[in-house]
């Protein structure tokens, strides 16, 4: 089976040129001008951009907050419709279990037969036992070169203390395993939450008041110092504020291997959303919290200048009526997290490229290439090159519409970006050579996604 995409404008993280791409079976076999080849299918992509399928390195298809659990892999076709062909999903370690057994069980019970995009995994530490620290260097053998630890969420089973983070850093470095942290000061949040609730301040907007920017900046700085003491690199997920970004930037400029990402919602939404009436604000409860405009601008600057490396979705599909409602009387109980997997490209294009905040090459870097490198998936994923997987987006820059839950495949009852303008869309998407989105609609099959093992030392590799 072969497909020839003719006359599109190919965008990679470093290039832009008009050319033809030949796909044979699952791979890109040739790229050139006026390729003189035969193919089973020929697509004329004149006037369209051709970019690599996105890599979203931060999704939660399985996350619980109290009694609420997110919508799972049945919603993974949302990735493809949004131009993302690979996700790196967080797999929760079961207490008393090894990470490997936790991953095997997750795949068997929740992923197999359902995943529609390709996927790789990070482990999430729930049980920081000696057995786990001994297992960390072996994780690359099962294609999992990264784990995440939560510094936040005191009282939740996934909260980890500094000792756990330090030991994980020590255990990771020789094997090139990336330690990722959710950096917020759990104790300060706990105090502030209790003080607010004691004063009757229980509405969703107090979520942000209980998690001010310095809560994030302090934990970010602490995590970087822990990494320096362990002489290991570190990656800070979902950076949301100027102060935390500056901590990472300044460490990196001094030569410390400290890195971070931000997420689409922190680039375009803000604290005002949390004040929406009739408990609508609960839809925007995620952690760290949404911030104000000054922070948004700082984040755009940071991704443009490379101080933050990529943009993820932190996709976490809690429903509003079923799950968010658990915090109707107290914001502390509102499950933290929001859907966004389908919208990452739309946000980066409409509010980044169209507003001249980032170039098209930068978009590809943030959306596909660097996350593929960080997670050891490059060059199989994240670029358009001969020999790479034929994960390809044909993007129509003329399309105009609005983002709405009506067209979302996230499987929940709201969109974080409801009613926001969208310019351009993924018109056709190929996953390993198979057309899986046509005319913006999912045309693939349940279970078509494959596990792609990640290679270690991704942080060092992404520098190249
Ligand atoms: N923050 C969220 O908003 N959702 C999932 C987990 C997290 O840390
Ligand atoms: Zn997190
Ligand atoms: Zn997350």
Coordinates of C-alpha atoms in Angstrom, one line a residue, residues 13-374:
X13 CA 11.2 22.0 13.2
X14 CA 14.0 23.4 10.9
X15 CA 12.6 23.6 7.4
X16 CA 9.8 24.7 5.1
X17 CA 9.6 23.6 1.5
X18 CA 7.2 22.6 -1.2
X19 CA 7.6 18.9 -2.1
X20 CA 6.1 15.4 -2.5
X21 CA 6.1 12.6 0.1
X22 CA 5.9 9.0 -0.7
X23 CA 4.5 6.7 1.9
X24 CA 5.0 2.9 1.6
X25 CA 3.4 0.7 4.2
X26 CA 4.0 2.4 7.5
X27 CA 7.0 4.5 6.6
X28 CA 8.1 7.6 4.7
X29 CA 10.1 6.2 1.8
X30 CA 10.9 9.3 -0.2
X31 CA 10.7 13.1 -0.1
X32 CA 11.5 15.3 -3.1
X33 CA 10.3 17.7 -5.7
X34 CA 8.1 16.2 -8.5
X35 CA 8.8 12.6 -7.4
X36 CA 8.6 10.4 -10.4
X37 CA 7.0 7.4 -8.7
X38 CA 3.8 5.4 -8.9
X39 CA 1.5 5.0 -5.9
X40 CA -1.8 3.4 -5.0
X41 CA -3.3 6.7 -3.9
X42 CA -2.3 10.2 -4.9
X43 CA -3.3 13.2 -2.8
X44 CA -2.9 16.8 -4.1
X45 CA -2.0 18.9 -1.0
X46 CA -1.4 22.2 -2.9
X47 CA -2.1 25.1 -0.4
X48 CA -1.9 22.8 2.6
X49 CA 0.8 22.4 5.2
X50 CA 2.3 19.0 5.8
X51 CA 3.6 18.5 9.3
X52 CA 4.6 15.5 11.5
X53 CA 1.9 14.0 13.7
X54 CA 2.1 15.6 17.1
X55 CA 3.5 13.9 20.2
X56 CA 1.7 14.8 23.4
X57 CA 4.0 13.8 26.2
X58 CA 1.5 14.5 29.0
X59 CA -1.8 12.7 29.1
X60 CA -3.8 11.0 31.8
X61 CA -6.0 8.3 30.4
X62 CA -6.2 6.9 33.9
X63 CA -6.2 9.3 36.9
X64 CA -8.3 9.4 40.0
X65 CA -9.0 12.2 42.3
X66 CA -10.8 10.9 45.4
X67 CA -13.7 8.8 44.0
X68 CA -13.6 10.4 40.5
X69 CA -11.8 8.6 37.6
X70 CA -11.2 10.1 34.1
X71 CA -12.7 8.9 30.8
X72 CA -10.1 6.6 29.3
X73 CA -8.6 5.3 26.1
X74 CA -12.1 5.2 24.4
X75 CA -11.4 8.9 23.9
X76 CA -7.9 8.5 22.3
X77 CA -9.2 9.2 18.8
X78 CA -9.5 12.8 20.0
X79 CA -5.7 12.9 19.7
X80 CA -5.8 12.0 16.0
X81 CA -8.5 14.5 15.1
X82 CA -6.4 17.1 16.8
X83 CA -3.3 16.1 14.7
X84 CA -1.6 14.2 17.5
X85 CA -0.5 10.7 16.5
X86 CA 1.4 9.6 19.6
X87 CA 0.8 10.2 23.3
X88 CA 3.0 9.5 26.3
X89 CA 0.6 8.6 29.0
X90 CA 1.1 8.5 32.7
X91 CA 0.7 5.0 34.2
X92 CA 0.0 4.8 37.9
X93 CA 2.1 2.4 40.0
X94 CA -0.1 0.2 42.2
X95 CA 0.9 0.3 45.8
X96 CA 3.0 -2.8 46.6
X97 CA 3.5 -3.5 42.9
X98 CA 6.5 -3.0 40.7
X99 CA 6.2 -0.4 37.9
X100 CA 6.5 -3.2 35.3
X101 CA 3.6 -5.2 36.7
X102 CA 1.6 -2.0 37.1
X103 CA 2.2 -1.2 33.4
X104 CA 1.5 -4.7 32.3
X105 CA -1.8 -4.7 34.1
X106 CA -2.8 -1.3 32.8
X107 CA -2.1 -2.3 29.2
X108 CA -4.0 -5.5 29.6
X109 CA -7.1 -4.1 31.3
X110 CA -7.3 -0.5 30.0
X111 CA -5.2 0.0 26.8
X112 CA -5.3 -3.1 24.6
X113 CA -8.1 -3.1 22.1
X114 CA -8.9 0.6 22.8
X115 CA -5.9 2.8 22.0
X116 CA -6.5 4.6 18.7
X117 CA -3.3 6.6 18.6
X118 CA 0.3 5.3 19.1
X119 CA 1.5 5.5 22.7
X120 CA 4.4 5.3 25.0
X121 CA 4.4 5.6 28.8
X122 CA 5.9 7.3 31.9
X123 CA 5.5 5.6 35.2
X124 CA 3.9 7.6 38.1
X125 CA 5.3 6.8 41.6
X126 CA 2.7 5.8 44.2
X127 CA 4.9 3.5 46.3
X128 CA 8.5 4.9 46.7
X129 CA 9.9 1.7 48.2
X130 CA 13.4 0.4 48.0
X131 CA 12.1 -2.1 45.5
X132 CA 11.0 0.8 43.2
X133 CA 14.4 2.6 43.5
X134 CA 16.1 -0.7 42.5
X135 CA 13.7 -1.0 39.5
X136 CA 14.2 2.5 38.2
X137 CA 17.5 1.8 36.3
X138 CA 15.8 -1.2 34.6
X139 CA 12.8 0.7 33.3
X140 CA 14.4 1.4 29.9
X141 CA 14.5 -2.4 29.3
X142 CA 10.7 -2.3 29.1
X143 CA 10.7 0.9 27.0
X144 CA 9.8 3.3 29.8
X145 CA 12.6 5.8 30.3
X146 CA 10.8 8.3 32.5
X147 CA 8.9 8.5 35.8
X148 CA 6.9 11.3 37.4
X149 CA 6.6 12.1 41.1
X150 CA 4.0 14.4 42.5
X151 CA 5.3 17.0 45.0
X152 CA 1.7 18.3 45.3
X153 CA -1.5 16.7 46.6
X154 CA -0.9 16.1 50.3
X155 CA -3.2 13.4 51.5
X156 CA -3.6 11.8 48.1
X157 CA -1.9 8.4 47.4
X158 CA 0.4 9.8 44.8
X159 CA 2.0 12.5 46.9
X160 CA 5.8 12.0 47.3
X161 CA 8.2 13.7 49.8
X162 CA 11.6 15.1 49.0
X163 CA 13.3 11.9 50.1
X164 CA 11.5 10.0 47.4
X165 CA 12.3 12.5 44.8
X166 CA 16.0 12.6 45.8
X167 CA 16.3 8.8 45.8
X168 CA 14.5 8.6 42.4
X169 CA 17.0 11.1 41.0
X170 CA 19.9 9.2 42.4
X171 CA 18.6 5.9 40.9
X172 CA 17.8 7.4 37.5
X173 CA 20.9 9.1 36.3
X174 CA 23.2 6.2 35.3
X175 CA 20.5 4.6 33.2
X176 CA 19.3 7.8 31.5
X177 CA 15.8 7.6 33.1
X178 CA 14.2 11.1 33.2
X179 CA 12.7 12.2 36.5
X180 CA 9.7 14.4 36.0
X181 CA 8.1 16.3 38.8
X182 CA 4.7 18.0 39.4
X183 CA 6.2 20.9 41.4
X184 CA 4.0 22.5 44.0
X185 CA 4.5 22.9 47.7
X186 CA 1.9 20.5 49.1
X187 CA 2.2 21.7 52.7
X188 CA 1.6 25.4 51.9
X189 CA -1.4 24.5 49.7
X190 CA -2.9 22.4 52.5
X191 CA -2.6 25.2 54.9
X192 CA -4.1 27.8 52.5
X193 CA -6.9 25.5 51.5
X194 CA -7.9 24.9 55.1
X195 CA -7.7 28.6 56.0
X196 CA -9.9 29.5 53.0
X197 CA -12.5 26.9 53.7
X198 CA -12.6 27.9 57.4
X199 CA -13.5 31.4 56.2
X200 CA -16.3 30.1 54.0
X201 CA -14.4 30.6 50.8
X202 CA -15.4 27.4 49.1
X203 CA -16.1 28.4 45.4
X204 CA -13.9 27.2 42.5
X205 CA -12.1 30.6 42.2
X206 CA -10.4 29.9 45.6
X207 CA -8.6 27.0 44.0
X208 CA -6.2 29.5 42.4
X209 CA -6.0 31.5 45.7
X210 CA -4.8 28.3 47.5
X211 CA -2.1 27.7 44.9
X212 CA -0.4 31.0 44.2
X213 CA 2.6 31.2 41.8
X214 CA 5.2 31.0 44.5
X215 CA 3.9 27.7 45.6
X216 CA 5.0 26.4 42.2
X217 CA 8.2 28.4 42.0
X218 CA 9.4 27.3 45.4
X219 CA 8.8 23.6 44.6
X220 CA 10.4 24.1 41.2
X221 CA 13.5 25.6 42.8
X222 CA 13.6 22.8 45.4
X223 CA 13.3 20.1 42.8
X224 CA 16.2 21.6 40.8
X225 CA 18.4 21.8 43.9
X226 CA 17.5 18.1 44.7
X227 CA 18.5 17.3 41.1
X228 CA 21.8 19.2 41.5
X229 CA 22.6 17.4 44.8
X230 CA 21.9 14.1 43.0
X231 CA 23.8 15.3 40.0
X232 CA 20.9 14.2 37.7
X233 CA 18.9 16.1 35.1
X234 CA 15.3 16.9 35.9
X235 CA 12.1 17.8 33.9
X236 CA 9.4 20.0 35.4
X237 CA 6.0 19.3 33.9
X238 CA 3.2 21.8 33.4
X239 CA 5.0 25.1 34.2
X240 CA 2.4 27.8 34.5
X241 CA 3.9 30.9 35.9
X242 CA 6.6 33.5 35.3
X243 CA 8.5 32.8 38.5
X244 CA 8.7 29.0 38.0
X245 CA 9.7 29.5 34.4
X246 CA 12.5 31.9 35.5
X247 CA 13.8 29.4 38.0
X248 CA 14.2 26.8 35.2
X249 CA 15.5 29.4 32.7
X250 CA 18.2 30.7 35.1
X251 CA 19.3 27.2 36.2
X252 CA 19.6 26.1 32.5
X253 CA 21.5 29.2 31.6
X254 CA 24.0 28.3 34.4
X255 CA 24.5 24.9 32.8
X256 CA 22.2 22.9 35.1
X257 CA 20.3 20.3 33.1
X258 CA 16.8 21.5 34.2
X259 CA 14.0 21.5 31.7
X260 CA 10.3 22.2 31.6
X261 CA 7.2 22.2 29.5
X262 CA 4.0 24.2 29.6
X263 CA 0.5 23.2 28.5
X264 CA -2.0 24.7 26.0
X265 CA -4.5 25.9 28.6
X266 CA -1.9 27.9 30.5
X267 CA -1.2 29.8 27.2
X268 CA -4.7 31.0 26.6
X269 CA -7.0 30.6 29.6
X270 CA -6.7 32.5 32.9
X271 CA -8.0 32.8 36.5
X272 CA -11.1 34.7 35.3
X273 CA -12.5 31.4 34.0
X274 CA -12.5 30.1 37.6
X275 CA -15.0 32.8 38.5
X276 CA -17.6 31.8 36.0
X277 CA -21.1 31.6 37.6
X278 CA -23.2 28.5 38.4
X279 CA -20.2 26.4 39.2
X280 CA -19.0 26.6 35.6
X281 CA -15.6 27.7 37.2
X282 CA -15.1 24.1 38.3
X283 CA -14.4 23.1 34.7
X284 CA -11.2 25.1 34.9
X285 CA -9.9 23.6 38.1
X286 CA -6.6 22.0 37.2
X287 CA -3.2 22.1 39.0
X288 CA -1.1 24.1 39.0
X289 CA -3.9 26.7 38.7
X290 CA -4.6 29.0 35.8
X291 CA -2.8 32.3 36.1
X292 CA -3.2 35.9 34.9
X293 CA -2.1 37.6 31.6
X294 CA 1.4 38.5 32.8
X295 CA 2.1 34.8 33.2
X296 CA 0.6 33.9 29.9
X297 CA 2.8 36.3 28.1
X298 CA 5.9 35.0 30.0
X299 CA 5.0 31.5 28.9
X300 CA 4.7 32.5 25.2
X301 CA 8.1 34.2 25.5
X302 CA 9.6 31.1 27.2
X303 CA 8.5 28.7 24.5
X304 CA 9.6 31.0 21.8
X305 CA 13.1 31.4 23.3
X306 CA 13.4 27.7 24.2
X307 CA 13.4 28.1 28.0
X308 CA 10.4 25.8 28.1
X309 CA 10.8 22.9 25.7
X310 CA 7.4 21.8 24.6
X311 CA 3.6 22.2 24.9
X312 CA 1.5 19.3 26.2
X313 CA -2.2 19.0 26.9
X314 CA -2.2 17.5 30.5
X315 CA -5.3 15.9 29.1
X316 CA -7.4 14.7 32.1
X317 CA -11.1 14.1 31.2
X318 CA -13.1 14.6 34.3
X319 CA -16.7 15.3 33.5
X320 CA -18.4 18.4 35.0
X321 CA -21.8 16.9 35.9
X322 CA -20.5 13.6 37.2
X323 CA -17.1 14.4 38.7
X324 CA -16.5 18.2 39.2
X325 CA -19.8 18.3 41.1
X326 CA -18.1 16.4 44.0
X327 CA -16.7 19.8 44.9
X328 CA -19.9 21.7 44.7
X329 CA -19.6 22.8 48.4
X330 CA -15.9 22.9 48.7
X331 CA -13.3 23.6 45.9
X332 CA -10.8 21.2 47.6
X333 CA -12.9 18.3 46.4
X334 CA -13.2 19.3 42.8
X335 CA -11.2 16.8 40.8
X336 CA -8.2 18.5 39.3
X337 CA -7.8 18.3 35.6
X338 CA -9.4 19.2 32.3
X339 CA -9.7 17.7 28.7
X340 CA -7.6 19.2 25.9
X341 CA -5.9 16.4 23.9
X342 CA -7.9 17.3 20.7
X343 CA -7.1 21.1 20.9
X344 CA -3.4 21.4 21.3
X345 CA -2.6 22.1 17.6
X346 CA -5.6 24.4 17.2
X347 CA -4.4 26.5 20.2
X348 CA -0.8 26.6 19.1
X349 CA -1.8 27.6 15.5
X350 CA -4.6 30.0 16.2
X351 CA -3.1 31.8 19.2
X352 CA 0.6 31.2 18.4
X353 CA 1.3 31.2 14.7
X354 CA -1.7 33.3 13.6
X355 CA -0.8 35.9 16.3
X356 CA 2.8 35.9 15.3
X357 CA 3.9 34.7 18.7
X358 CA 5.7 31.6 17.3
X359 CA 6.8 30.5 13.8
X360 CA 5.5 27.5 12.0
X361 CA 8.8 25.7 12.6
X362 CA 8.6 26.5 16.3
X363 CA 5.1 25.0 16.4
X364 CA 6.4 21.8 15.0
X365 CA 9.3 21.8 17.4
X366 CA 6.9 22.3 20.4
X367 CA 4.1 20.1 19.2
X368 CA 6.0 17.1 17.8
X369 CA 9.8 17.1 17.5
X370 CA 11.1 18.0 20.9
X371 CA 8.5 15.8 22.8
X372 CA 9.6 12.9 20.6
X373 CA 13.2 13.5 21.5
X374 CA 12.6 14.0 25.2

